[in-house]
Every structure is written in C-alpha cells, then in structure tokens.
Tab-separated table of C-alpha atoms in Angstrom:
chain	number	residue	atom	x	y	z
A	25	UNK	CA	-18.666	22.147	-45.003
A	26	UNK	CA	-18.488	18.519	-45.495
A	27	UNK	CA	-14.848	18.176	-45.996
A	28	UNK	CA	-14.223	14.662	-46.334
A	29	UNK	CA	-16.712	14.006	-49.463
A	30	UNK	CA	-14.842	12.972	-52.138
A	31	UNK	CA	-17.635	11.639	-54.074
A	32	UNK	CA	-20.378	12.966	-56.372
A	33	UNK	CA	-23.482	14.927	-55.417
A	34	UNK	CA	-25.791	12.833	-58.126
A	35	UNK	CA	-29.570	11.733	-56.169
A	36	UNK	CA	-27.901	7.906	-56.796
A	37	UNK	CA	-24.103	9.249	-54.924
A	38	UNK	CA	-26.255	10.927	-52.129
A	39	UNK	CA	-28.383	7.677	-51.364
A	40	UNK	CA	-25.198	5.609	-51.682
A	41	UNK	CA	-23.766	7.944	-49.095
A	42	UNK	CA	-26.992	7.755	-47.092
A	43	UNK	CA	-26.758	3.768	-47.218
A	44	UNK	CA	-23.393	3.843	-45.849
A	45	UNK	CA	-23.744	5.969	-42.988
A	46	UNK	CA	-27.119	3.944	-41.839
A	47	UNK	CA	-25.053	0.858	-42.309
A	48	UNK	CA	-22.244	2.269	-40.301
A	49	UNK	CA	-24.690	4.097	-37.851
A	50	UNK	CA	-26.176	-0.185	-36.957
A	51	UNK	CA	-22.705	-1.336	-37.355
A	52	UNK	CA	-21.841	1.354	-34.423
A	53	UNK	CA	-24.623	0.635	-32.321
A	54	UNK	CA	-24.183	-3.258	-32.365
A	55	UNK	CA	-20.406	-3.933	-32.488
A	56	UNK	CA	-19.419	-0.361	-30.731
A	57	UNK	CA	-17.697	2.407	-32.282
A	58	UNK	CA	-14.238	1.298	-31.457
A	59	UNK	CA	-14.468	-2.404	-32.676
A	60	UNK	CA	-16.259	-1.242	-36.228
A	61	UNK	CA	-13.974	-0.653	-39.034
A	62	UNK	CA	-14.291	-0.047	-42.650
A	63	UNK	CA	-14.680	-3.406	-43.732
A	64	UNK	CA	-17.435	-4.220	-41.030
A	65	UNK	CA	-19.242	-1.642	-42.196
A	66	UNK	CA	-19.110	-2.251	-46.265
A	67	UNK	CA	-20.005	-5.559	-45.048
A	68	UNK	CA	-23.071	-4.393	-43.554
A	69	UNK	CA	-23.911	-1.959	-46.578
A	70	UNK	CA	-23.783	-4.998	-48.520
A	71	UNK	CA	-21.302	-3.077	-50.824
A	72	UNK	CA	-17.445	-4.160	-51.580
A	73	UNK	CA	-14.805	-2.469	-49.025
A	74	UNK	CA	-14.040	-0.621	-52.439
A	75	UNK	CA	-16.778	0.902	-52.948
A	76	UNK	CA	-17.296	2.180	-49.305
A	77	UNK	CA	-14.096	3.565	-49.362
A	78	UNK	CA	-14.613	5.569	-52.386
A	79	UNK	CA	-17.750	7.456	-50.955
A	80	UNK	CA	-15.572	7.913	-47.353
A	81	UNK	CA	-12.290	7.188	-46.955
A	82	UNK	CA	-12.216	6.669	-43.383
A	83	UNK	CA	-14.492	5.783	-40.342
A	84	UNK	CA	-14.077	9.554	-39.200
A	85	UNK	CA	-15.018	10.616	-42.794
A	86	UNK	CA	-18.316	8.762	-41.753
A	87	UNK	CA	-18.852	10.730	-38.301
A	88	UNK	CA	-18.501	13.772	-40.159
A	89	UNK	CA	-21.581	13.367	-42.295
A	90	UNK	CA	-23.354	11.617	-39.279
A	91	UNK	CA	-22.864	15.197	-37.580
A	92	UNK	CA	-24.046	16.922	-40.643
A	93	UNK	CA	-26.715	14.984	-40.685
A	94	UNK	CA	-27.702	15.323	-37.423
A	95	UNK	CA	-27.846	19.001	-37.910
A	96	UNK	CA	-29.284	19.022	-40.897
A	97	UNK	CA	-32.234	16.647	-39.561
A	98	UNK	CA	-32.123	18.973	-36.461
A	99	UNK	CA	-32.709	22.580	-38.811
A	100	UNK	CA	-35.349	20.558	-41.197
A	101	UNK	CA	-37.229	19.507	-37.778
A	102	UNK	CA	-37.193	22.979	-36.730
A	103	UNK	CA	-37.763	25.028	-39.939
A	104	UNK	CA	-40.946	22.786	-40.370
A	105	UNK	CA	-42.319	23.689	-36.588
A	106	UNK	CA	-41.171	26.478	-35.247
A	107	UNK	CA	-43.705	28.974	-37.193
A	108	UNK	CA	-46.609	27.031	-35.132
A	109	UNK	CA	-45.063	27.976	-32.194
A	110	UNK	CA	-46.235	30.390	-29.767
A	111	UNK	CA	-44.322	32.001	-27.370
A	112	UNK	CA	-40.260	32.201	-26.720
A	113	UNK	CA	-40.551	29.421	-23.811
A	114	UNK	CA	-42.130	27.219	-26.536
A	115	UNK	CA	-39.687	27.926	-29.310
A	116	UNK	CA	-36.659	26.881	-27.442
A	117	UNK	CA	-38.694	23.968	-26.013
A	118	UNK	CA	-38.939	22.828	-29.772
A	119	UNK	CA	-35.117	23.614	-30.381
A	120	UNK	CA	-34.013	21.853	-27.461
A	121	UNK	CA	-36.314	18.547	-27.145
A	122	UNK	CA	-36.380	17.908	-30.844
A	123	UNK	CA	-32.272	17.842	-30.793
A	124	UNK	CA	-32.928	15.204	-27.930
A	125	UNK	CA	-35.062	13.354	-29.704
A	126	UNK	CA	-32.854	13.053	-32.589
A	127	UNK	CA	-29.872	11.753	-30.392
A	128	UNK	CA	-31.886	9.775	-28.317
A	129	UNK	CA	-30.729	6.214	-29.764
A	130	UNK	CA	-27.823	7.419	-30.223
A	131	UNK	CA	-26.225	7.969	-26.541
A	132	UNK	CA	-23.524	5.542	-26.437
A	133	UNK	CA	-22.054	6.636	-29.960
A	134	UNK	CA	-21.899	10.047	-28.556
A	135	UNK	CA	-20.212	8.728	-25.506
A	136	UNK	CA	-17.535	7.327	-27.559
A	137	UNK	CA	-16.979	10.429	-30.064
A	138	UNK	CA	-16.871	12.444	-26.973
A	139	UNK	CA	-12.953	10.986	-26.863
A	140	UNK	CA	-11.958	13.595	-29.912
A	141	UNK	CA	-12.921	16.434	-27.668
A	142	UNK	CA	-10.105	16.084	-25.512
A	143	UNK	CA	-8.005	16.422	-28.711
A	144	UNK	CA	-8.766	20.303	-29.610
A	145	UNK	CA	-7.035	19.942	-32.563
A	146	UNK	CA	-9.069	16.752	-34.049
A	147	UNK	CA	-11.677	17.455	-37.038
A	148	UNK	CA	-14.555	15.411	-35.038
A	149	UNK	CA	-14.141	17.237	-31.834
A	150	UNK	CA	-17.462	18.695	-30.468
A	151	UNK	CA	-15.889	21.769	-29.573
A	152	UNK	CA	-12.577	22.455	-32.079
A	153	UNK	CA	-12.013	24.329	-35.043
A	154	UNK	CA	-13.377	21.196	-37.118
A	155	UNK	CA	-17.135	21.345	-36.346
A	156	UNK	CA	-17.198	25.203	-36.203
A	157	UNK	CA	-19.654	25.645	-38.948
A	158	UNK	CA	-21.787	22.834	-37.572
A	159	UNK	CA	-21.798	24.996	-34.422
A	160	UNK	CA	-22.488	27.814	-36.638
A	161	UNK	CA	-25.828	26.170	-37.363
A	162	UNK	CA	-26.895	24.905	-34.818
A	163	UNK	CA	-26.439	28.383	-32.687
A	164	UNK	CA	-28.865	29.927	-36.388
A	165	UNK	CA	-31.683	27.793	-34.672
A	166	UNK	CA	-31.318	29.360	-31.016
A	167	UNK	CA	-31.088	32.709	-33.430
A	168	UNK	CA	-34.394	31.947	-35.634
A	169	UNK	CA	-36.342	31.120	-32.044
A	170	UNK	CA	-35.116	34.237	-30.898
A	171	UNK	CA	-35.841	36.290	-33.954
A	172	UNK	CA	-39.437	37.958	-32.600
A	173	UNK	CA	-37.746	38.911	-29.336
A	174	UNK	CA	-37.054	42.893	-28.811
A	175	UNK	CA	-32.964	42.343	-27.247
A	176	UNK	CA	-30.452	44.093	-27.398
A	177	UNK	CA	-27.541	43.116	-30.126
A	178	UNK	CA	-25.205	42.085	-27.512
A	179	UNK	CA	-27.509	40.725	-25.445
A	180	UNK	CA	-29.127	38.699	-28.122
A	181	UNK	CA	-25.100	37.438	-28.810
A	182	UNK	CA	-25.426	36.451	-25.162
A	183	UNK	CA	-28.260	34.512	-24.921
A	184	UNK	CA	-27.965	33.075	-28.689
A	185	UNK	CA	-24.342	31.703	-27.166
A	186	UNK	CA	-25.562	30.964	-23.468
A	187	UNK	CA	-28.662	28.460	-24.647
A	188	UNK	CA	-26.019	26.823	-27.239
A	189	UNK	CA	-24.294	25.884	-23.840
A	190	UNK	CA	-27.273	24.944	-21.992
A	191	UNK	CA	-28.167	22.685	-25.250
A	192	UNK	CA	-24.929	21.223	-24.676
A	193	UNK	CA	-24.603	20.516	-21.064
A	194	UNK	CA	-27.900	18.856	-21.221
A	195	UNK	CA	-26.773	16.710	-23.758
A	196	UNK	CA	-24.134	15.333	-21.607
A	197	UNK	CA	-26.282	14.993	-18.593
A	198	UNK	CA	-28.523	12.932	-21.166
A	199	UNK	CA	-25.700	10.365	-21.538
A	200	UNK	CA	-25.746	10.034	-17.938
A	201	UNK	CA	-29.397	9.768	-17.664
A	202	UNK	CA	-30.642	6.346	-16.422
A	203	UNK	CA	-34.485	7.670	-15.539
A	204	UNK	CA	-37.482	6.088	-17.684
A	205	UNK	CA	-37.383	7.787	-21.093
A	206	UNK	CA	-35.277	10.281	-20.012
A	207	UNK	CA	-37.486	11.851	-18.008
A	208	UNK	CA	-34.542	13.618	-15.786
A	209	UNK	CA	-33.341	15.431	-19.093
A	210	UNK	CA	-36.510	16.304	-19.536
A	211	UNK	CA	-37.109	17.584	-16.433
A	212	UNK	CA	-33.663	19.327	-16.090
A	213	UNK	CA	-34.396	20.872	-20.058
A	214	UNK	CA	-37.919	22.380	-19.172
A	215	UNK	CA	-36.829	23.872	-15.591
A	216	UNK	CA	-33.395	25.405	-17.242
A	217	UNK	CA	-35.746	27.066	-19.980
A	218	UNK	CA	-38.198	28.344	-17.598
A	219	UNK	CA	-35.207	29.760	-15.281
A	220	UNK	CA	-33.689	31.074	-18.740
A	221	UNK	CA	-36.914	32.911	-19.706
A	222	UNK	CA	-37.062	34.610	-16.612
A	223	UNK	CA	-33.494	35.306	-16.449
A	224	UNK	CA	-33.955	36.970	-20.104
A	225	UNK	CA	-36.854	38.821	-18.833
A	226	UNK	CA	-34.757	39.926	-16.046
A	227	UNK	CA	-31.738	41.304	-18.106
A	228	UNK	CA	-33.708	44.395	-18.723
A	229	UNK	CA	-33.661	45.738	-14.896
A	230	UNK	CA	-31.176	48.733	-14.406
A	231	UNK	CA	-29.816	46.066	-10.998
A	232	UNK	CA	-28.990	42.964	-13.294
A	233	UNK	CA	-27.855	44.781	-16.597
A	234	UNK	CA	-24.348	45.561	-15.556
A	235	UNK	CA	-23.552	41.844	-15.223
A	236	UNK	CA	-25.111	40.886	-18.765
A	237	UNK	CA	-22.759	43.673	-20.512
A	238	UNK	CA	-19.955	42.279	-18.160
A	239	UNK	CA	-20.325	38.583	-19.011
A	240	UNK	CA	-20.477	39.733	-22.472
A	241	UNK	CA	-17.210	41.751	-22.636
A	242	UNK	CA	-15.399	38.919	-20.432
A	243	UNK	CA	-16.488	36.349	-23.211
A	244	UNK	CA	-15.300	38.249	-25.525
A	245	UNK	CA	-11.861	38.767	-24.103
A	246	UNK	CA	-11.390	35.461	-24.045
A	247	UNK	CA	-13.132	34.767	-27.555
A	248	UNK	CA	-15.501	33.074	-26.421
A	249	UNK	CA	-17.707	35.569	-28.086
A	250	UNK	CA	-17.109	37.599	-31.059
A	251	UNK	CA	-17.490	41.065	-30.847
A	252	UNK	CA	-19.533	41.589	-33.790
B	7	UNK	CA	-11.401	5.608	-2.107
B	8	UNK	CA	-8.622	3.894	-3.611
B	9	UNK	CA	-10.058	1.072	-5.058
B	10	UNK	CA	-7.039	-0.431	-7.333
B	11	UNK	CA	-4.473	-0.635	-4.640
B	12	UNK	CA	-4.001	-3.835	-3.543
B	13	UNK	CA	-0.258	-3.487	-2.094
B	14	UNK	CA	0.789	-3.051	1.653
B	15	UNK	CA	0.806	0.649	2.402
B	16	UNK	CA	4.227	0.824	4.390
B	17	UNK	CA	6.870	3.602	3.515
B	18	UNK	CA	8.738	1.362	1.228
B	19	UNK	CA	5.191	0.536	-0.529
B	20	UNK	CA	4.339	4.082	-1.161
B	21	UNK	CA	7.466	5.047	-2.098
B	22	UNK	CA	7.334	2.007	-4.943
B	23	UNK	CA	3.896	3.391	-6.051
B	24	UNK	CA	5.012	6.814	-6.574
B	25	UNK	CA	8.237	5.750	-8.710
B	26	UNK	CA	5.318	3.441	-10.942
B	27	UNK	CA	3.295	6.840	-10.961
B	28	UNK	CA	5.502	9.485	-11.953
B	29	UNK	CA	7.339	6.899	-14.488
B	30	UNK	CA	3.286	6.242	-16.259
B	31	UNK	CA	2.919	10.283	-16.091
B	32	UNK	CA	6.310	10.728	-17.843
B	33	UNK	CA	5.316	7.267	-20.399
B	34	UNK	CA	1.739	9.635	-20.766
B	35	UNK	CA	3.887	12.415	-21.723
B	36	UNK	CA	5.932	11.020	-24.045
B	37	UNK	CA	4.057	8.402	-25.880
B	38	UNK	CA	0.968	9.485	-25.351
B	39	UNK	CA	-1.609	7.312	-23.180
B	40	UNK	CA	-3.137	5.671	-25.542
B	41	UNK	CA	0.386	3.823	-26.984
B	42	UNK	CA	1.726	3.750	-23.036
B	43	UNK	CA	1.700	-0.011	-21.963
B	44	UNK	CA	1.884	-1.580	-18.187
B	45	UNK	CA	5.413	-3.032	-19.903
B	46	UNK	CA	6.622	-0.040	-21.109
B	47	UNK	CA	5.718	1.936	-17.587
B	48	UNK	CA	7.931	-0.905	-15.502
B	49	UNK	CA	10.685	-0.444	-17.995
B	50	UNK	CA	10.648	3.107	-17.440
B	51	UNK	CA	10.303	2.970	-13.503
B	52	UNK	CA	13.164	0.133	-13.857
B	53	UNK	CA	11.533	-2.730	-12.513
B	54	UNK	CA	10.222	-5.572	-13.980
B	55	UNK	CA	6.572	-5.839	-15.173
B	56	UNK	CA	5.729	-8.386	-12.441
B	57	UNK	CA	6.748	-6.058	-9.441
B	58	UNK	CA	4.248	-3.537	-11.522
B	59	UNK	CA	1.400	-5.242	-11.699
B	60	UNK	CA	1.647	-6.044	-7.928
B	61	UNK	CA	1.421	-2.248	-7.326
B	62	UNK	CA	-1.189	-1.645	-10.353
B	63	UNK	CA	-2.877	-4.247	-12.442
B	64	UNK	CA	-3.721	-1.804	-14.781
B	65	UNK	CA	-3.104	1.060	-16.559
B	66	UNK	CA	-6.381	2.279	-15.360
B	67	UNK	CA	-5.413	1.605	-11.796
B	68	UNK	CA	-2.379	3.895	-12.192
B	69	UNK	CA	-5.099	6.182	-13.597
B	70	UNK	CA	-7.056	6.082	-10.850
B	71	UNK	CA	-4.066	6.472	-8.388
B	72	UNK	CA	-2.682	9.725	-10.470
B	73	UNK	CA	-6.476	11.353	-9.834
B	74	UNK	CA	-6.051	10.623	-6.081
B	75	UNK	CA	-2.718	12.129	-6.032
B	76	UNK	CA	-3.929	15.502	-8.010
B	77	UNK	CA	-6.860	15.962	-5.572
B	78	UNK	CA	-4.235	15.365	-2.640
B	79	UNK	CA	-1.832	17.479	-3.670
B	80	UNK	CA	-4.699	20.077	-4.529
B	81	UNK	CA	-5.940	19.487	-0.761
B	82	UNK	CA	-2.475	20.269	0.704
B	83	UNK	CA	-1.979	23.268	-1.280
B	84	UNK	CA	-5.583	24.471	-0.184
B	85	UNK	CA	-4.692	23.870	3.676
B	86	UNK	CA	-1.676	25.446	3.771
B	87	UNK	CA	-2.569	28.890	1.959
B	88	UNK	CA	-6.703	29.501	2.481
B	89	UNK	CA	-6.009	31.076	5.963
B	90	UNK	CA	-3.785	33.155	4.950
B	91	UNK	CA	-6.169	34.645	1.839
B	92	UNK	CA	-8.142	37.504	3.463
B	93	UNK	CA	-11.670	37.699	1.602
B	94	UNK	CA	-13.835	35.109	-0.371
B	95	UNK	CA	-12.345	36.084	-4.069
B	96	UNK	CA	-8.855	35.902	-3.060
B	97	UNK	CA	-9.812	32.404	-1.531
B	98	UNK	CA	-12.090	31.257	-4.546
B	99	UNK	CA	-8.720	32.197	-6.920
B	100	UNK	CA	-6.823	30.006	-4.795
B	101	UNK	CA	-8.647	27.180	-5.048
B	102	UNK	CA	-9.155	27.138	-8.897
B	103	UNK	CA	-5.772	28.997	-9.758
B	104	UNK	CA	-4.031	26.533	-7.670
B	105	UNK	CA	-5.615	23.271	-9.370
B	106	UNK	CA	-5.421	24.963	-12.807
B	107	UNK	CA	-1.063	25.232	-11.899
B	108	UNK	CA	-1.549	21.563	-11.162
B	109	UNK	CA	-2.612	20.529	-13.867
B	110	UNK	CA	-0.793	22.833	-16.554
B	111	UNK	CA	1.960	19.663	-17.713
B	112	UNK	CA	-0.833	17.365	-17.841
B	113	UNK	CA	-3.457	18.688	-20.403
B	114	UNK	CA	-2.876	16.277	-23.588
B	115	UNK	CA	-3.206	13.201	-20.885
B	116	UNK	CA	-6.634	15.031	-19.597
B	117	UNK	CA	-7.676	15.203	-22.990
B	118	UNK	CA	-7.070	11.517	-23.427
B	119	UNK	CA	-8.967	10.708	-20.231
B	120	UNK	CA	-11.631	12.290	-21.035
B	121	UNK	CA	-12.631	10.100	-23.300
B	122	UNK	CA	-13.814	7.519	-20.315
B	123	UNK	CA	-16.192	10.718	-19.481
B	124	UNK	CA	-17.992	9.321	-22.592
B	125	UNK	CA	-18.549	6.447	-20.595
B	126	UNK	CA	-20.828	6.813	-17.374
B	127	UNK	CA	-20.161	3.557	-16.098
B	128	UNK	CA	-16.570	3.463	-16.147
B	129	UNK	CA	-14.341	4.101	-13.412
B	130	UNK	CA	-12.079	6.573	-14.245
B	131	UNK	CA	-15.420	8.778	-15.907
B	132	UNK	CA	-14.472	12.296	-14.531
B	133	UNK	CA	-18.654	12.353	-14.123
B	134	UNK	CA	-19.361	8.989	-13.141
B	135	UNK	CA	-20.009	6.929	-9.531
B	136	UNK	CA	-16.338	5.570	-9.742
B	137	UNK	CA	-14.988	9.355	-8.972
B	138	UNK	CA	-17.880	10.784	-6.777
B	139	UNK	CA	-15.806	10.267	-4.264
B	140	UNK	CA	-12.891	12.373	-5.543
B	141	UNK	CA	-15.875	14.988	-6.261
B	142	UNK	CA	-16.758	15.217	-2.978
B	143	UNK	CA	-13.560	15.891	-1.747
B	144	UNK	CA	-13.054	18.575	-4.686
B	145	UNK	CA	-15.987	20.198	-3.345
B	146	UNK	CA	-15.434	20.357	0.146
B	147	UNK	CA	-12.353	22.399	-0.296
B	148	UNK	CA	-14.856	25.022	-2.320
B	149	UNK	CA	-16.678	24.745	1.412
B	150	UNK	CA	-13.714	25.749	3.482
B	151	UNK	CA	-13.382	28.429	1.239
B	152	UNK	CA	-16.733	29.628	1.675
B	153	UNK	CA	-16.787	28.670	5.357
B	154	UNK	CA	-16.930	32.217	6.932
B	155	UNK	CA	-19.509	33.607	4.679
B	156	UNK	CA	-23.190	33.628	5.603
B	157	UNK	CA	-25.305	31.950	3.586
B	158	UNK	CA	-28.189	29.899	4.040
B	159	UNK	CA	-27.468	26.024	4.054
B	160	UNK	CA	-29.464	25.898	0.990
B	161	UNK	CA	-27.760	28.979	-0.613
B	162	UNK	CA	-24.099	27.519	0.185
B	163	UNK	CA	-25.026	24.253	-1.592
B	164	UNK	CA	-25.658	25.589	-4.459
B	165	UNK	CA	-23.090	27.873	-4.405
B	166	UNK	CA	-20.295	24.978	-3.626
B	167	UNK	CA	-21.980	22.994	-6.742
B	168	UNK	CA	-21.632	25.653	-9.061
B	169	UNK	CA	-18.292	26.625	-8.301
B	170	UNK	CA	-17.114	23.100	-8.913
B	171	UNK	CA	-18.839	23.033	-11.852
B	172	UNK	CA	-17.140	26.822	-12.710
B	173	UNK	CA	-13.765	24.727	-12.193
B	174	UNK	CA	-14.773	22.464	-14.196
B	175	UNK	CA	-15.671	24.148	-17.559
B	176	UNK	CA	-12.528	26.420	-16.360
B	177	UNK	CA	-10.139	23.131	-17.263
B	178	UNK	CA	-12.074	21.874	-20.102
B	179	UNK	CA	-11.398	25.364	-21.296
B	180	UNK	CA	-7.939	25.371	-20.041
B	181	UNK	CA	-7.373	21.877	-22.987
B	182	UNK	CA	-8.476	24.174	-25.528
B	183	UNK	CA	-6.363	27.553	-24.854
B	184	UNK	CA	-3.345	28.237	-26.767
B	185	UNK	CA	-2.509	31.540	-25.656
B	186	UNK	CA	0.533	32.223	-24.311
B	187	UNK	CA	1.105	30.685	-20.172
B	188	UNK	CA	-2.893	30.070	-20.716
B	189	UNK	CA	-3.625	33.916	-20.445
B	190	UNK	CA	-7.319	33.460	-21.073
B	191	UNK	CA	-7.955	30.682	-18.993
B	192	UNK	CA	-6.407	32.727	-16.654
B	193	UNK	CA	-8.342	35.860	-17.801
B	194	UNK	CA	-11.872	33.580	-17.746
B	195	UNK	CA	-11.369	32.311	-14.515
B	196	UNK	CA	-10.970	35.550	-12.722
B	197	UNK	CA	-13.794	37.719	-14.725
B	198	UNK	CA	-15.796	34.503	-13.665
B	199	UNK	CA	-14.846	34.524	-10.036
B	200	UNK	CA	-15.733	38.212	-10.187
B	201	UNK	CA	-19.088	37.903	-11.544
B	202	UNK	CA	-19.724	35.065	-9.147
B	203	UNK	CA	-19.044	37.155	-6.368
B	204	UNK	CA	-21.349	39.439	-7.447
B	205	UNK	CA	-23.816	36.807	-8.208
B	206	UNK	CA	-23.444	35.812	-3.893
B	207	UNK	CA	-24.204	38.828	-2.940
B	208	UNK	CA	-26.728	39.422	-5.186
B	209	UNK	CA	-28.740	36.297	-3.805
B	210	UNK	CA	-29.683	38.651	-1.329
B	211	UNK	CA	-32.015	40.903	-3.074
B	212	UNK	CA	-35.979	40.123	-2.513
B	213	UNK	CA	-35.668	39.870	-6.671
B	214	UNK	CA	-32.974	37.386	-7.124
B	215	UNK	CA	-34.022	35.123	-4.289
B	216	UNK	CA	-36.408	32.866	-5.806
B	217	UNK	CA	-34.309	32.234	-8.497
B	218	UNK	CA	-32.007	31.013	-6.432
B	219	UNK	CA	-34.393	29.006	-4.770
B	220	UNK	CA	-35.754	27.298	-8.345
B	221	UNK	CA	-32.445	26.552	-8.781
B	222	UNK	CA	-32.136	24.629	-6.223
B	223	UNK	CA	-35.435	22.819	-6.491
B	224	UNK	CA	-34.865	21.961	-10.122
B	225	UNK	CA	-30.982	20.694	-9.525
B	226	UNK	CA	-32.395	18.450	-6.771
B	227	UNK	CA	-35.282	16.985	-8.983
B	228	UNK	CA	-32.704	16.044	-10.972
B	229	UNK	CA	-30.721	14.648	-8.439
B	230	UNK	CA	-27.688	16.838	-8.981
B	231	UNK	CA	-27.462	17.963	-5.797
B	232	UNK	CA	-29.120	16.215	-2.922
B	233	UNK	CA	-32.107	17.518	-0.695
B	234	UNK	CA	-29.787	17.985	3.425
C-alpha cells in the first residue's frame, strides 16, 4: 500500500514518520500547500532536510501517508464504535460524520490536493489508479455497516458503491460549506442517509427493482462496478 | 457575466479576443496550462504582450473568457437542434452529448482547471459564486429541454438540478475514460439518461412522490436549490 516508504518499520522509524507528517500537516495549514516544500517542512520537524528526505522523498510521498492515515484513523474510529451501534441509519451516520470529523481542519489542504484529480494518471489523485486500495478501504467500512443487512449480492455491490459516492460528494460540498460548524453538511449528510435508508428499503418492491438491477449492470459496463 | 473584459466590444475587438483565445487553448494544449505564460500566449497569437494584456490581464481572464465561449457555443448548438429532437431522451442526449463533443480536445486543460474547484472562492471554481452565472445558463438549456413536459414547478426544479449535476459527473467521468472515442462515457451517459427517464415518470406514482418531495426539501435546506 504505502508505496513511497522507503524507510524502516522500527516503533522509533514509525514515530519519526509520524513527526514528519504532523510537521508537514502545520507547515500545510500555515504557509499553504503550494508554498511548503521539503526544506520548510524539515525545518518545522526540527530535523535536517537530510533526514526528512530519507523517511519521504518528496512532498507527495508525504500526502500519501497523510491519506493512509486518514483512513487508517477513519477504520480505527469505526472498528472501535460501530458494534454500539444500533440500527443501519445509525451505522452509516457513524461512517459518514466520523470521516467529517476527521477532515474537518483539514478543508483547505483538501482543496488544494483536489488539483491531482484532474490528472487521472497522478498517484495522489482521489479518484485514479493510485489511491485504489485506499478506496478499497474505505468502501470495507460502508461494507462492515452493512454487514447485518439481508441484500441481495448485487444489490449490496450497489449500495456499498452508491454511499462511497454520497461520502464523497458530501465531502466536497463540505469544502464549500461556510454555515456555523458545518451545520449544512450536516444537515445535507443526515437527510441523504435518511432518503438512502428508505431508498434501500424501497429496492425490494417488484415496481423499483428493475432499475436497481439496471443501474447495476450499466455500472458495470462501464466498470464502474465489478461484476463480482 | 464577463467580468475580465475590459476592451471595446466592436468587430475588430472581438475578433482580437478570439485570435488571444484560440492561441491560449492551443499554448494549453501544447505546454500544458500550468507552464503557458501571458508572454508565451501573445507570441503565439503574434502580437506583442502589451496588446495582450489590454484584451486579458490574465491568464485567468482568458480562462474565464474560454468558459463563456464553451457555454455559448453549447447554447447555439442547443437552439439550433432541440426543436428538431422529437421526445425528452432524444433532447436530454442532445444537450449532454453535444457539450461532451465540445469538450472532447480539451480534457487535460479541464483537468488542470479543476484544480481552482479546490478553491471555493476563486473565480474560475467550476462550483463557486464566480461561475454561478455560467451555471445558470447551463441549466436553463436543461429547461428548454424539458419545457413541454408536465411537471410540477417543484418537480421540474429538481429535475433541471439533477440533470446538471448528471452532466456534470458525466465530464468528470469523461477526464478519466480511456476507452476508445470515450465509448463508456458515451455508454454511461445514455444508460443514465435512460434510467432518468424512467426516474420522471416514475415521480408519478403515489409511492415515489414523497421522495421526491424530501428531496427537494432537504436540497433547499441546504441551499442547493432555492425555495420559487
């Protein structure tokens, strides 16, 4: 997974690693991701340039683990919680909200590493063949807080991939959010997840069924969705 | 609407701003937008840089002037073939087909401008106040499409909103596909269209309705569509 680590895995290499990326994390937030640059950031770490660039050897090297570390926060956060949880509606509420909380500081990075998605073929991009297993995981948490629900294989595919999206688009909404605390997301999260209950709910009536299995086999077409 | 220009708008004008426009969108194409430069634009449109910068003081302007120009163009098309498309798919393919063609040279420089999308504040955000404008103008030509149907006022709102959006995800799609003459952004658009077809009529069922009508509710909490 983490492709650019070039360094040991040793408790002292990880918390090296770990200094880094906070350093580079505050260095990001205070000078802007396009103005830091290695040195900046090994300046900030309190470590020679030498140093930081033997743990990553580039700035991207250092988004890379700050997604993996996102998503590894994110699937700690939700392993730990999502046993005490109720029903479906409250399960995805965890997923969901706790993701939000995690990137809540961290809205105008995202706004600037949102630049690599329009470059499919760049390792950071939030939607290209670089950060495929990081989707990978992420979608495993929609999966887990779906696990107790009777669907359908396919339609379980469907739904797993549809709130992935949902997670997304209300991430980028988020960046545009300029409500106290956020409280549009919020809004706009809960409402979606309601609708999305009932629209799961509804997928079993003989009138709406023929559009699930058609949504699915267009998504597949297109790869979208595998058919597996 | 256009905001930048701060030329005379005679023939001889517009004719100037054109030659500065295609020369940037051949510059885009060949060195990429990021290493294009308001000097190395002139030099390309033969003229010097100070007879530029009277047209555009910026590269961003010239940005700003090529989105104007797509959504004219896309306008004209519209006009000139929606009354001759008989029912409400063949006129919803038009519409999206017809902006996707548009836009097929031009998906490495959409790539790099989405990166401003990152950036909800600036001007040239394909999300942001600087373009709503050039939204609402996108969207109205989704409402001549739909003109002759019947729907509620409500209904055709949100119908109009998510098409856009439809278009939308279509092209960010479209930056991603590498299959041959964009097949399956082809092949997604038109198993969408279908299903949203379906979808219209379906609003008409006693079952569907109110989740059309939360819909509505929730994407004007949120202020994504407005309330008349």
């Amino acid at each position: 997974l983490n492709m650019f680590k070039n360094a040991g895995s040793s408790a002292k290499s990880m918390e090296t690693r770990r200094r880094i990326l906070d350093a580079a994390l505050l260095e990001f937030r205070v000078q802007g991701f396009e103005t830091a640059t290695m040195r900046s950031i090994a300046k900030r770490a309190r470590m020679s340039l030498g140093s930081a660039y033997y743990y990553f050897p580039t700035k991207e090297a250092i988004v890379m683990a700050y997604y993996e570390s996102v998503q590894a926060q994110h699937a700690a956060l939700v392993a730990a919680a999502l046993p005490a949880e109720k029903g479906l509606r409250q399960r995805l509420g965890l997923v969901i909200h706790s993701k939000l909380d995690l990137l809540a500081e961290d809205r105008e990075l995202l706004g600037a590493l949102l630049r690599f998605t329009g470059q499919p073929q760049h390792p950071l991009s939030f939607l290209g063949p670089g950060t495929r297993a990081l989707r990978e995981d992420s979608m495993r948490l929609f999966a887990d807080a779906l696990a107790r629900e009777k669907l359908s294989p396919e339609l379980h595919r469907l739904v797993v991939l549809s709130l992935w999206g949902l997670h997304m688009g209300v991430t980028l909404f988020f960046l545009y959010d300029d409500s106290k605390q956020h409280r549009r997301t919020r809004r706009l999260l809960d409402g979606a997840l309601d609708l999305s209950i009932q629209l799961i709910r509804l997928a079993r009536f003989p009138l709406l069924r023929p559009i699930y299995t058609r949504v699915t086999s267009l998504l597949q077409e297109v790869e979208l969705l595998t058919a597996s």
